[in-house]
XYZ file of C-alpha atoms in Angstrom:
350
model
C 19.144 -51.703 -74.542
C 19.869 -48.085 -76.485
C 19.463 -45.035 -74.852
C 18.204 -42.065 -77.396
C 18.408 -39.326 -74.999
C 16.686 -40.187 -71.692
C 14.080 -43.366 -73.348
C 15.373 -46.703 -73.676
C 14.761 -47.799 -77.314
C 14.859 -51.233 -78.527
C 14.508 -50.935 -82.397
C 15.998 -48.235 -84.756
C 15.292 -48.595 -88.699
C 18.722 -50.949 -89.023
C 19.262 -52.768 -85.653
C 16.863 -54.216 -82.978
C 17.804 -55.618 -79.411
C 16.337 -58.953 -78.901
C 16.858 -61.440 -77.203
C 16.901 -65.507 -78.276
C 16.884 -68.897 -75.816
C 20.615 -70.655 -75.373
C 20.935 -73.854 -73.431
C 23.555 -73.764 -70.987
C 26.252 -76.014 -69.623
C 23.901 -77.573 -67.063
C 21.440 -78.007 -69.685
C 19.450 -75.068 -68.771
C 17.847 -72.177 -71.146
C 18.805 -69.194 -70.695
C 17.909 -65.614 -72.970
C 21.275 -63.817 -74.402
C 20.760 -60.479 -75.754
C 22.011 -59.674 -79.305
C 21.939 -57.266 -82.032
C 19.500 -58.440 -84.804
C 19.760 -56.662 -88.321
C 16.401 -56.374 -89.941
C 15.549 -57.043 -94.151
C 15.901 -53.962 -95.406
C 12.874 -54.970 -97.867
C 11.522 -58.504 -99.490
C 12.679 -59.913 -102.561
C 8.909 -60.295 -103.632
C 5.308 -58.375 -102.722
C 4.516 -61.561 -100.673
C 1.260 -62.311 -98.967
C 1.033 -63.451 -95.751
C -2.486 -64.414 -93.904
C -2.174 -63.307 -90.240
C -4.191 -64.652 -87.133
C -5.165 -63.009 -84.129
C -6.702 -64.405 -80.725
C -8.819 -60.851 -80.708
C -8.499 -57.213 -80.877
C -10.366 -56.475 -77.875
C -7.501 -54.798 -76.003
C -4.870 -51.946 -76.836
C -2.249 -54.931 -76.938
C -3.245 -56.875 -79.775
C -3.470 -53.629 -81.599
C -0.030 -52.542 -80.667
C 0.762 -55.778 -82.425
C -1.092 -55.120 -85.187
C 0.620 -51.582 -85.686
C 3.778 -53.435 -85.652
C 2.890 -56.064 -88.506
C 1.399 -52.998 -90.563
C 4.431 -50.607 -90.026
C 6.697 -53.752 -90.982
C 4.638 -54.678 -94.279
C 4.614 -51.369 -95.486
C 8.270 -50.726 -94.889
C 9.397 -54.186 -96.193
C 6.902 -54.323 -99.227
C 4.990 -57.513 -98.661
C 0.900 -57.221 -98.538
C -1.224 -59.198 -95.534
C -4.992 -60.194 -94.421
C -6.065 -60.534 -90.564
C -8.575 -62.772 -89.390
C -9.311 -62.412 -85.621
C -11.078 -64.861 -83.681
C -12.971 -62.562 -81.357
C -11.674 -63.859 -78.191
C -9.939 -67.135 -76.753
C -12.659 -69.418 -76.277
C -13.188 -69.300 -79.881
C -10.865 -72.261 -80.467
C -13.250 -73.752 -83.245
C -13.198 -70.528 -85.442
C -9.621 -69.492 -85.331
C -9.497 -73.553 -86.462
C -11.163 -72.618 -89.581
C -9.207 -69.517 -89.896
C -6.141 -71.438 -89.681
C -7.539 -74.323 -92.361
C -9.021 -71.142 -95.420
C -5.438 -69.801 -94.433
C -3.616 -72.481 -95.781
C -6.232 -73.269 -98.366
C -5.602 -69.501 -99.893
C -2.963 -67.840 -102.079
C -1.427 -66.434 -99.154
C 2.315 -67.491 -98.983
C 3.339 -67.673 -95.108
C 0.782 -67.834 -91.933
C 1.347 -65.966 -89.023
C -0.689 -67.171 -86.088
C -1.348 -65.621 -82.843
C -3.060 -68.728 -81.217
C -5.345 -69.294 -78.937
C -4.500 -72.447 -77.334
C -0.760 -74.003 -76.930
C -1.503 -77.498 -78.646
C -5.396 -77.286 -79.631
C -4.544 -76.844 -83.093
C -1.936 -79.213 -83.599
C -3.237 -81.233 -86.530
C -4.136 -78.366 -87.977
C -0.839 -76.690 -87.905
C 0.735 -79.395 -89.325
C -1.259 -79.809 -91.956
C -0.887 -76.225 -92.744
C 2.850 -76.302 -92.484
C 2.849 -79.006 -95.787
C 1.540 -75.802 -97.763
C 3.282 -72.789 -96.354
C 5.659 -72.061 -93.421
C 4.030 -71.057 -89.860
C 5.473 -67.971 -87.590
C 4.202 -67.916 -84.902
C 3.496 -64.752 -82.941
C 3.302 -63.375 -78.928
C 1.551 -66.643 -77.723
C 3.338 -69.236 -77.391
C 2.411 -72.556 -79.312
C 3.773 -76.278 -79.535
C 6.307 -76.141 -81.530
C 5.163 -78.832 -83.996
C 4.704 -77.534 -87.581
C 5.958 -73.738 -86.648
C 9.063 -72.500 -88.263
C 9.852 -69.314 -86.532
C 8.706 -67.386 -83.162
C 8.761 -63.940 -81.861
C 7.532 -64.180 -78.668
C 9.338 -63.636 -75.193
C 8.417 -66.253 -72.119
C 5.247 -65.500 -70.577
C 6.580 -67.326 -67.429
C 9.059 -64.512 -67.191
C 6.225 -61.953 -67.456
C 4.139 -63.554 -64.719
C 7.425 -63.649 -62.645
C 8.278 -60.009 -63.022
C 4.999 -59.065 -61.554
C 5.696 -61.555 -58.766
C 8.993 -60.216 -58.231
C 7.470 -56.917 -57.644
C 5.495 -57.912 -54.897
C 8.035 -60.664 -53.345
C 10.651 -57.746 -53.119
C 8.102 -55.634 -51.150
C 6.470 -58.319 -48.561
C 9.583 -60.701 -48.505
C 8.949 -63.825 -46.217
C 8.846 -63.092 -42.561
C 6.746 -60.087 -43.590
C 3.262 -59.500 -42.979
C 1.145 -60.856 -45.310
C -0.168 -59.711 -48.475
C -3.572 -60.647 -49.892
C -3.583 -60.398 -53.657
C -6.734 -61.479 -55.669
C -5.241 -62.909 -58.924
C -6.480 -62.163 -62.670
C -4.334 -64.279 -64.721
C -6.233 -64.663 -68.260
C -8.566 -66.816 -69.822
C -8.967 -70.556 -68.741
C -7.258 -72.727 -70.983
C -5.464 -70.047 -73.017
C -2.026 -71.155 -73.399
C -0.338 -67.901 -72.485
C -2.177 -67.907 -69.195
C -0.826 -71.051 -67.859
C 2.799 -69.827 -68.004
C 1.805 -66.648 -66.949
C 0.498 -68.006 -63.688
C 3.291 -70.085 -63.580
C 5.976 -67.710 -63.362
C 3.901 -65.200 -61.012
C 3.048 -68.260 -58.639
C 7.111 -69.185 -58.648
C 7.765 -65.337 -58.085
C 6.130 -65.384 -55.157
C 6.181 -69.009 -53.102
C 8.737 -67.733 -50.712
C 7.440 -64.395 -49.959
C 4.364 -63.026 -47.286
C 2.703 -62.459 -50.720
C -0.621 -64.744 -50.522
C -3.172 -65.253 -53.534
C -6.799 -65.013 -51.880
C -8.505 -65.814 -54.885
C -8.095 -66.654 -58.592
C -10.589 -65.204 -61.306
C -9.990 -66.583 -64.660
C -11.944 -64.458 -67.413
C -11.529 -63.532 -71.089
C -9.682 -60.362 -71.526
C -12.370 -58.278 -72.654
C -13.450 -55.004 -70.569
C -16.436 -56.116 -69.682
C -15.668 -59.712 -68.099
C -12.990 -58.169 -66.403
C -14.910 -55.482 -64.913
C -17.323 -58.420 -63.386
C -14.202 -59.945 -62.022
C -13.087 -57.289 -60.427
C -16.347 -56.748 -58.770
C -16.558 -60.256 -57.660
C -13.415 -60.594 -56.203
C -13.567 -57.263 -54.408
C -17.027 -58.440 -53.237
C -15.376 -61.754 -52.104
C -12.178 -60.307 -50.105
C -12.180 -57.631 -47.883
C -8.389 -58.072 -47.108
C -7.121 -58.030 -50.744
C -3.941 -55.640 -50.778
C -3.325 -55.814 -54.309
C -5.196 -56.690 -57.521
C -2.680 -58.409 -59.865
C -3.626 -59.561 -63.565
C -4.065 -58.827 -67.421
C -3.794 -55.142 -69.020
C -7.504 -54.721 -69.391
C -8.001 -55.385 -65.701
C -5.668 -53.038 -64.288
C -7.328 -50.675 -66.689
C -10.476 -51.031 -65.295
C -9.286 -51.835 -61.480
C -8.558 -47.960 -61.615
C -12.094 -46.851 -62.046
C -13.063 -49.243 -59.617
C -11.447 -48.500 -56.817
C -11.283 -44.944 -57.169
C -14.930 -45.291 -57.053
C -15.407 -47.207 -54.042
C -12.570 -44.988 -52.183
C -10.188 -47.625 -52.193
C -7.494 -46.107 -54.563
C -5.100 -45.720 -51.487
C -6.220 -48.924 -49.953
C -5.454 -51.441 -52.733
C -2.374 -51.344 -55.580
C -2.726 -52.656 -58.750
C 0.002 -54.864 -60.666
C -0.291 -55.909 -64.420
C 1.070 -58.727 -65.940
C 1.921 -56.584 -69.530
C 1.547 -53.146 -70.995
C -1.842 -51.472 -73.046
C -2.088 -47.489 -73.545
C -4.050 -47.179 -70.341
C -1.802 -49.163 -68.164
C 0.906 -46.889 -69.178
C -1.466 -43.502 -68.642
C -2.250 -44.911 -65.091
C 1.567 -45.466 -64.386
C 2.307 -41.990 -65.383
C -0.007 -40.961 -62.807
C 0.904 -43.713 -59.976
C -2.391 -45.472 -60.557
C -0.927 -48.604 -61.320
C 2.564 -49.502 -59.492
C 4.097 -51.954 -62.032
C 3.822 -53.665 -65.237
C 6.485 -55.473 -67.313
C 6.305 -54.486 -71.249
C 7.367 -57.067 -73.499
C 7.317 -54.295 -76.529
C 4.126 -55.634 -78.361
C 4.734 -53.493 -81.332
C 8.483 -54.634 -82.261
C 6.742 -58.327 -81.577
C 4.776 -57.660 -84.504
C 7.101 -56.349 -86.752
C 10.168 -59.164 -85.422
C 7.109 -61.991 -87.102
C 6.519 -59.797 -90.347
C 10.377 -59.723 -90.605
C 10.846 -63.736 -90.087
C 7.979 -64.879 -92.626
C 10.039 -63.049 -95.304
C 13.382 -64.361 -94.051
C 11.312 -68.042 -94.055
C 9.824 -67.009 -97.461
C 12.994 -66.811 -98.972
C 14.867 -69.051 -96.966
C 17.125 -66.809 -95.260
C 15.789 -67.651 -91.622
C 18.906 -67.531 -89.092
C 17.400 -67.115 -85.830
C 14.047 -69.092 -85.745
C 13.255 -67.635 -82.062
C 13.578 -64.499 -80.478
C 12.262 -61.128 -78.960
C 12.754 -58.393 -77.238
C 13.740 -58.493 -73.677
C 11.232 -58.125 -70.523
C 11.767 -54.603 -68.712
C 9.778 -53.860 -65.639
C 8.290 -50.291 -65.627
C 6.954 -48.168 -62.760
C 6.177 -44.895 -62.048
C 9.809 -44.043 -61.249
C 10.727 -44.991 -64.811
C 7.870 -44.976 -66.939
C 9.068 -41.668 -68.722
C 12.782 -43.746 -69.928
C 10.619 -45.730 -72.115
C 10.238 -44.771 -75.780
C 6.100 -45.489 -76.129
C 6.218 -46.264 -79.791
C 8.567 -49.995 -79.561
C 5.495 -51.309 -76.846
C 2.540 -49.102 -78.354
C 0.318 -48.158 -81.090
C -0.268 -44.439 -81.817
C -3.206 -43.541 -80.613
C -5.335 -42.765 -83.250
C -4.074 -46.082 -85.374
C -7.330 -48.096 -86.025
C -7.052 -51.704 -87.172
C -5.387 -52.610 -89.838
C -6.868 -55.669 -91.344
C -5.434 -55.255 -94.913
C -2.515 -54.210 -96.472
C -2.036 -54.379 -100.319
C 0.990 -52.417 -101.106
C 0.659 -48.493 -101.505
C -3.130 -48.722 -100.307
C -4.882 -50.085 -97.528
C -8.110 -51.205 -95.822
C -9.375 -50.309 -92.419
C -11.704 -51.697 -90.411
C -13.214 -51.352 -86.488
């Protein structure tokens, strides 16, 4: 990582710190951090057709800010189709198909399953390279990734707790909000946080899978609070740690109950700097989105040298919350979608 003054920083306009898989002697992966030297702009005004699971949360639009702040510096123009949440399998499907069936030159596709679309992707990858981006997909078809392990997410948050109820320990109820059934990113997710944990006092009590929406989340949270009265922390997705806080302040239980998330979103950093929420591990969302802007014009004009990578996984709390520079994990906060970009002008859209 850089430190500029007291933040740590993880991109600068000519160098980003990622981080990329390497097998080891035992046969093992393992990340190793390096210095990665962006384009300093594309050969071409290329187009590029991007996919998104949703845009229902401050994290897919910390991604988008990323893509949009990388197009514009870079030169290259884009159009994003989002499939309005991850049970919508069958229309980011057709997304993916009038993708590869338009002018665009290069896909990048935020999925919403690991393998669901592999025909698909592979017959999309005989017209135009794939990135993928964030989510992580089968690897079939997909020419470049910017995306950090989702296991390792899960397992920061489980570190968190395992450090403070370590085995011997009383035990720890935690009702557990992983994601969306079936989403790719979720099984990994719960995964790493159920690995994190197995030799600790830390106990799941119950496991509420929901879309990541507000609203289902805030029914989750309801239920599981309705369903376990010995829950000691509520552990899960950005949007329900965002809405755990109202929750519990309302019923009284703010000092009874802590709340974990598995990833950062403008509220879960707000409620960190105020000791609402006591941890969440930010894989910097917005230099995700400009890392898979970068490597469809490196793939565009074959000049690809490391197909996978991202930043690395840093665990922030209240205690160092104000070290980390807001603008590598998170959109400004009056940026709106951006779901077109043509060159000096662009489109916005709610």
């Amino acid at each position: 990582m850089a430190i500029i003054g007291q933040s740590i920083a993880w991109a600068s306009d000519d160098l980003w710190l990622l981080e990329r898989p390497a097998i080891r002697s035992d046969g093992r992966t393992q990340t190793v951090p390096f210095e990665y030297q962006p384009l300093s702009r594309a050969q071409k005004a290329w187009n590029l057709c991007i996919l998104y699971p949703h845009l229902k949360d401050d994290y897919w639009l910390s991604v988008n800010y990323g893509m949009y702040v990388e197009a514009k510096r870079l030169g290259v123009s884009f159009i994003l189709n989002e499939a309005g949440g991850y049970p919508n399998e069958t229309r980011q499907m057709e997304q993916l198909i009038h993708c590869a069936q338009s002018d665009a030159d290069a896909i990048v596709l935020g999925t919403v399953t690991f393998d669901g679309h592999l025909a698909e992707v592979q017959q999309a990858s005989k017209r135009k390279p794939i990135i993928a981006v964030v989510n992580d997909i089968d690897a079939e078809g997909i020419v470049a990734k910017s995306a950090v392990s989702w296991i390792e997410m899960g397992a920061a948050a489980g570190r968190f707790l395992a450090e403070r109820h370590p085995a011997g320990a009383p035990e720890a109820g935690v009702a557990w909000f992983p994601g969306p059934s079936g989403a790719g990113w979720v099984d990994f997710i719960d995964q790493g946080f159920r690995q994190a944990i197995a030799e600790s006092s830390v106990k799941i009590h119950g496991t509420y899978h929901g879309d990541t929406g507000r609203e289902e989340q805030i029914l989750l949270v309801e239920q599981a609070l309705g369903e376990n009265s010995s829950v000691n922390y509520l552990v899960g997705s950005g949007p329900m740690a965002e809405v755990a806080v109202s929750i519990l302040r309302a019923r009284g239980l703010t000092n009874e109950i802590g709340i974990v998330s598995t990833y950062m979103s403008h509220g879960v950093f707000r409620a960190l700097q105020r000791g609402r929420i006591l941890a969440a591990p930010t894989d910097f969302a917005v230099l995700q989105g400009r890392l898979a802007i970068e490597m469809s014009v490196r793939a565009l004009e074959k000049n690809l040298k490391v197909p996978v990578a991202g930043p690395a996984i840093i665990l922030m709390t209240p205690e160092n919350i104000g070290k980390m520079r807001s603008e590598d994990s998170l959109a400004p906060a009056a940026f709106t979608p951006v779901f077109a970009w043509q060159g000096a002008r662009s489109e916005y859209s709610r």
